[in-house]
Amino acid sequence: MRRVGLALLLAAAAATTHAEAAGAPGVVVYGKPDGNVPGWAITTDLLPGWTKDCCTYAAAIGVNLVLYQGEWTGKPDRVMVLNVWPVKLPTLDAELQDDRKHYVQLDPNGKVEAFPVANPPSIACQGVMYHGSDHVDDVVVFCDPGKATGIHYSWSMTVGAADPLRQSSIDAFKQVVEHSGYMHYVPTPASKDKAVAH
């Protein structure tokens, strides 16, 4: 159901996120140019009590970034996952339909409903909530920062239907999605070929 992250090297640079502009910490993840895909940076808020990781746990599971609370358990519960990939399907609706098709194949008794989000500036997003027949739900939001970027990205999170932290986790997820931003990234000669999230 979830997409494998774009196989790009990540590099560090300076950027200002929505949260940093408000005086709160933020996070930014970079991807170097890869063929026809220009370098990119995705920014968002780092909420209080959440930990960012692009280079250890995220790399181990093949994604660009994870945000989680407490200690890393290796379980997907309440872990926000960022995936970035080169555009293959032409529209967000096509991405959503393809993802929905795979989900229904995996869980024919699951239910699917829209997950409305406010689009970040200059980025189109569409969300979906998958209600699993195992009472574990997945929320996924696909975003398109524009044709010239050469990429689409998604945020996703798994949360139990009976999880007492369900609503607060979904609210936090929604904030991260809605405060996401895209920037064109041009590596400098001094950029290190090392994955870093700020």
PDB file of C-alpha atoms in Angstrom, residues 58-185:
ATOM      1  CA  ALA A  58      13.787   5.898   7.705  1.00  0.00           C
ATOM      2  CA  ALA A  59      16.667   4.664   5.575  1.00  0.00           C
ATOM      3  CA  ALA A  60      16.289   1.155   6.991  1.00  0.00           C
ATOM      4  CA  ILE A  61      12.660   0.944   5.839  1.00  0.00           C
ATOM      5  CA  GLY A  62      13.282   2.688   2.513  1.00  0.00           C
ATOM      6  CA  VAL A  63      11.515   6.008   3.059  1.00  0.00           C
ATOM      7  CA  ASN A  64      12.656   9.623   3.121  1.00  0.00           C
ATOM      8  CA  LEU A  65      11.595  10.655   6.629  1.00  0.00           C
ATOM      9  CA  VAL A  66       9.788   9.345   9.691  1.00  0.00           C
ATOM     10  CA  LEU A  67       8.348  11.350  12.572  1.00  0.00           C
ATOM     11  CA  TYR A  68       7.517   9.471  15.757  1.00  0.00           C
ATOM     12  CA  GLN A  69       6.927   9.909  19.500  1.00  0.00           C
ATOM     13  CA  GLY A  70       8.807   8.155  22.287  1.00  0.00           C
ATOM     14  CA  GLU A  71      11.261   5.396  21.461  1.00  0.00           C
ATOM     15  CA  TRP A  72      11.485   3.839  18.001  1.00  0.00           C
ATOM     16  CA  THR A  73       9.749   0.442  18.149  1.00  0.00           C
ATOM     17  CA  GLY A  74       9.901  -0.605  14.521  1.00  0.00           C
ATOM     18  CA  LYS A  75       6.103  -0.810  14.502  1.00  0.00           C
ATOM     19  CA  PRO A  76       4.099   1.505  12.201  1.00  0.00           C
ATOM     20  CA  ASP A  77       1.669   2.683  14.894  1.00  0.00           C
ATOM     21  CA  ARG A  78       1.471   6.499  14.982  1.00  0.00           C
ATOM     22  CA  VAL A  79       4.586   6.925  12.819  1.00  0.00           C
ATOM     23  CA  MET A  80       4.335   9.634  10.160  1.00  0.00           C
ATOM     24  CA  VAL A  81       6.088   8.540   6.971  1.00  0.00           C
ATOM     25  CA  LEU A  82       7.219  10.787   4.101  1.00  0.00           C
ATOM     26  CA  ASN A  83       7.823   9.196   0.689  1.00  0.00           C
ATOM     27  CA  VAL A  84       9.072  11.128  -2.347  1.00  0.00           C
ATOM     28  CA  TRP A  85       9.246   9.605  -5.833  1.00  0.00           C
ATOM     29  CA  PRO A  86       9.661  10.651  -9.493  1.00  0.00           C
ATOM     30  CA  VAL A  87       6.322  11.279 -11.184  1.00  0.00           C
ATOM     31  CA  LYS A  88       5.058   8.191 -12.981  1.00  0.00           C
ATOM     32  CA  LEU A  89       1.292   8.696 -12.902  1.00  0.00           C
ATOM     33  CA  PRO A  90       0.086  12.005 -14.362  1.00  0.00           C
ATOM     34  CA  THR A  91      -2.349  13.165 -11.651  1.00  0.00           C
ATOM     35  CA  LEU A  92      -2.973  12.890  -7.936  1.00  0.00           C
ATOM     36  CA  ASP A  93      -6.271  11.189  -8.686  1.00  0.00           C
ATOM     37  CA  ALA A  94      -4.394   8.509 -10.618  1.00  0.00           C
ATOM     38  CA  GLU A  95      -1.996   8.069  -7.671  1.00  0.00           C
ATOM     39  CA  LEU A  96      -4.955   7.762  -5.303  1.00  0.00           C
ATOM     40  CA  GLN A  97      -6.782   5.247  -7.482  1.00  0.00           C
ATOM     41  CA  ASP A  98      -3.659   3.130  -7.884  1.00  0.00           C
ATOM     42  CA  ASP A  99      -3.053   3.117  -4.125  1.00  0.00           C
ATOM     43  CA  ARG A 100      -6.712   2.329  -3.442  1.00  0.00           C
ATOM     44  CA  LYS A 101      -6.595  -0.594  -5.884  1.00  0.00           C
ATOM     45  CA  HIS A 102      -3.612  -2.114  -4.056  1.00  0.00           C
ATOM     46  CA  TYR A 103      -5.227  -1.576  -0.667  1.00  0.00           C
ATOM     47  CA  VAL A 104      -8.479  -3.281  -1.687  1.00  0.00           C
ATOM     48  CA  GLN A 105      -6.491  -6.196  -3.108  1.00  0.00           C
ATOM     49  CA  LEU A 106      -4.776  -6.605   0.268  1.00  0.00           C
ATOM     50  CA  ASP A 107      -7.923  -6.105   2.355  1.00  0.00           C
ATOM     51  CA  PRO A 108     -11.114  -6.735   0.338  1.00  0.00           C
ATOM     52  CA  ASN A 109     -13.226  -6.127   3.460  1.00  0.00           C
ATOM     53  CA  GLY A 110     -11.607  -2.804   4.276  1.00  0.00           C
ATOM     54  CA  LYS A 111     -13.417   0.494   3.818  1.00  0.00           C
ATOM     55  CA  VAL A 112     -12.189   3.602   2.085  1.00  0.00           C
ATOM     56  CA  GLU A 113     -13.202   7.218   2.660  1.00  0.00           C
ATOM     57  CA  ALA A 114     -11.862  10.630   1.744  1.00  0.00           C
ATOM     58  CA  PHE A 115      -9.573  12.390   4.220  1.00  0.00           C
ATOM     59  CA  PRO A 116      -9.940  16.131   3.565  1.00  0.00           C
ATOM     60  CA  VAL A 117      -6.901  18.360   4.044  1.00  0.00           C
ATOM     61  CA  ALA A 118      -6.234  22.020   3.340  1.00  0.00           C
ATOM     62  CA  ASN A 119      -3.670  22.284   0.559  1.00  0.00           C
ATOM     63  CA  PRO A 120      -0.322  23.806   1.500  1.00  0.00           C
ATOM     64  CA  PRO A 121       0.601  26.918  -0.548  1.00  0.00           C
ATOM     65  CA  SER A 122       1.212  26.052  -4.238  1.00  0.00           C
ATOM     66  CA  ILE A 123       0.794  22.315  -3.566  1.00  0.00           C
ATOM     67  CA  ALA A 124      -2.217  20.168  -4.471  1.00  0.00           C
ATOM     68  CA  CYS A 125      -2.995  17.324  -2.040  1.00  0.00           C
ATOM     69  CA  GLN A 126      -5.623  14.584  -1.805  1.00  0.00           C
ATOM     70  CA  GLY A 127      -6.130  12.332   1.197  1.00  0.00           C
ATOM     71  CA  VAL A 128      -7.730   8.978   1.903  1.00  0.00           C
ATOM     72  CA  MET A 129      -8.474   7.022   5.088  1.00  0.00           C
ATOM     73  CA  TYR A 130      -8.344   3.237   4.851  1.00  0.00           C
ATOM     74  CA  HIS A 131     -10.336   1.458   7.569  1.00  0.00           C
ATOM     75  CA  GLY A 132      -8.856  -2.025   7.833  1.00  0.00           C
ATOM     76  CA  SER A 133     -10.943  -5.077   8.588  1.00  0.00           C
ATOM     77  CA  ASP A 134      -8.351  -5.746  11.332  1.00  0.00           C
ATOM     78  CA  HIS A 135      -9.410  -2.463  13.045  1.00  0.00           C
ATOM     79  CA  VAL A 136      -6.138  -0.817  12.061  1.00  0.00           C
ATOM     80  CA  ASP A 137      -6.485   2.270   9.878  1.00  0.00           C
ATOM     81  CA  ASP A 138      -4.105   3.962   7.462  1.00  0.00           C
ATOM     82  CA  VAL A 139      -4.327   7.610   6.482  1.00  0.00           C
ATOM     83  CA  VAL A 140      -2.476   8.618   3.310  1.00  0.00           C
ATOM     84  CA  VAL A 141      -2.179  12.025   1.644  1.00  0.00           C
ATOM     85  CA  PHE A 142      -0.698  12.380  -1.847  1.00  0.00           C
ATOM     86  CA  CYS A 143       0.755  15.755  -2.837  1.00  0.00           C
ATOM     87  CA  ASP A 144       1.871  17.297  -6.124  1.00  0.00           C
ATOM     88  CA  PRO A 145       4.147  20.356  -5.870  1.00  0.00           C
ATOM     89  CA  GLY A 146       3.865  20.979  -9.628  1.00  0.00           C
ATOM     90  CA  LYS A 147       4.946  19.474 -12.938  1.00  0.00           C
ATOM     91  CA  ALA A 148       8.286  21.296 -13.010  1.00  0.00           C
ATOM     92  CA  THR A 149       9.384  19.598  -9.781  1.00  0.00           C
ATOM     93  CA  GLY A 150       9.311  16.121 -11.323  1.00  0.00           C
ATOM     94  CA  ILE A 151       8.118  14.582  -8.058  1.00  0.00           C
ATOM     95  CA  HIS A 152       5.048  13.559  -6.102  1.00  0.00           C
ATOM     96  CA  TYR A 153       5.173  12.842  -2.404  1.00  0.00           C
ATOM     97  CA  SER A 154       2.971  11.327   0.270  1.00  0.00           C
ATOM     98  CA  TRP A 155       2.535  11.423   4.007  1.00  0.00           C
ATOM     99  CA  SER A 156       1.071   8.327   5.664  1.00  0.00           C
ATOM    100  CA  MET A 157       0.371   7.049   9.159  1.00  0.00           C
ATOM    101  CA  THR A 158      -1.100   3.908  10.716  1.00  0.00           C
ATOM    102  CA  VAL A 159      -3.361   4.204  13.762  1.00  0.00           C
ATOM    103  CA  GLY A 160      -5.564   1.709  15.561  1.00  0.00           C
ATOM    104  CA  ALA A 161      -9.314   2.267  15.476  1.00  0.00           C
ATOM    105  CA  ALA A 162      -9.426   1.938  19.281  1.00  0.00           C
ATOM    106  CA  ASP A 163      -6.136   3.735  20.002  1.00  0.00           C
ATOM    107  CA  PRO A 164      -6.757   6.267  22.823  1.00  0.00           C
ATOM    108  CA  LEU A 165      -4.327   8.639  21.083  1.00  0.00           C
ATOM    109  CA  ARG A 166      -6.024   8.215  17.717  1.00  0.00           C
ATOM    110  CA  GLN A 167      -7.588  11.669  17.356  1.00  0.00           C
ATOM    111  CA  SER A 168      -4.613  13.624  18.684  1.00  0.00           C
ATOM    112  CA  SER A 169      -2.315  11.650  16.372  1.00  0.00           C
ATOM    113  CA  ILE A 170      -4.567  12.323  13.371  1.00  0.00           C
ATOM    114  CA  ASP A 171      -4.695  16.025  14.270  1.00  0.00           C
ATOM    115  CA  ALA A 172      -0.887  16.113  14.467  1.00  0.00           C
ATOM    116  CA  PHE A 173      -0.638  14.280  11.142  1.00  0.00           C
ATOM    117  CA  LYS A 174      -2.989  16.768   9.502  1.00  0.00           C
ATOM    118  CA  GLN A 175      -0.900  19.702  10.744  1.00  0.00           C
ATOM    119  CA  VAL A 176       2.297  18.169   9.377  1.00  0.00           C
ATOM    120  CA  VAL A 177       0.653  17.592   5.982  1.00  0.00           C
ATOM    121  CA  GLU A 178      -0.951  21.026   5.773  1.00  0.00           C
ATOM    122  CA  HIS A 179       2.265  22.787   6.781  1.00  0.00           C
ATOM    123  CA  SER A 180       4.424  20.888   4.303  1.00  0.00           C
ATOM    124  CA  GLY A 181       6.329  22.951   1.791  1.00  0.00           C
ATOM    125  CA  TYR A 182       8.393  22.343  -1.340  1.00  0.00           C
ATOM    126  CA  MET A 183      11.593  24.113  -2.381  1.00  0.00           C
ATOM    127  CA  HIS A 184      13.852  23.599  -5.367  1.00  0.00           C
ATOM    128  CA  TYR A 185      17.231  22.435  -4.049  1.00  0.00           C
TER     129      TYR A 185
END
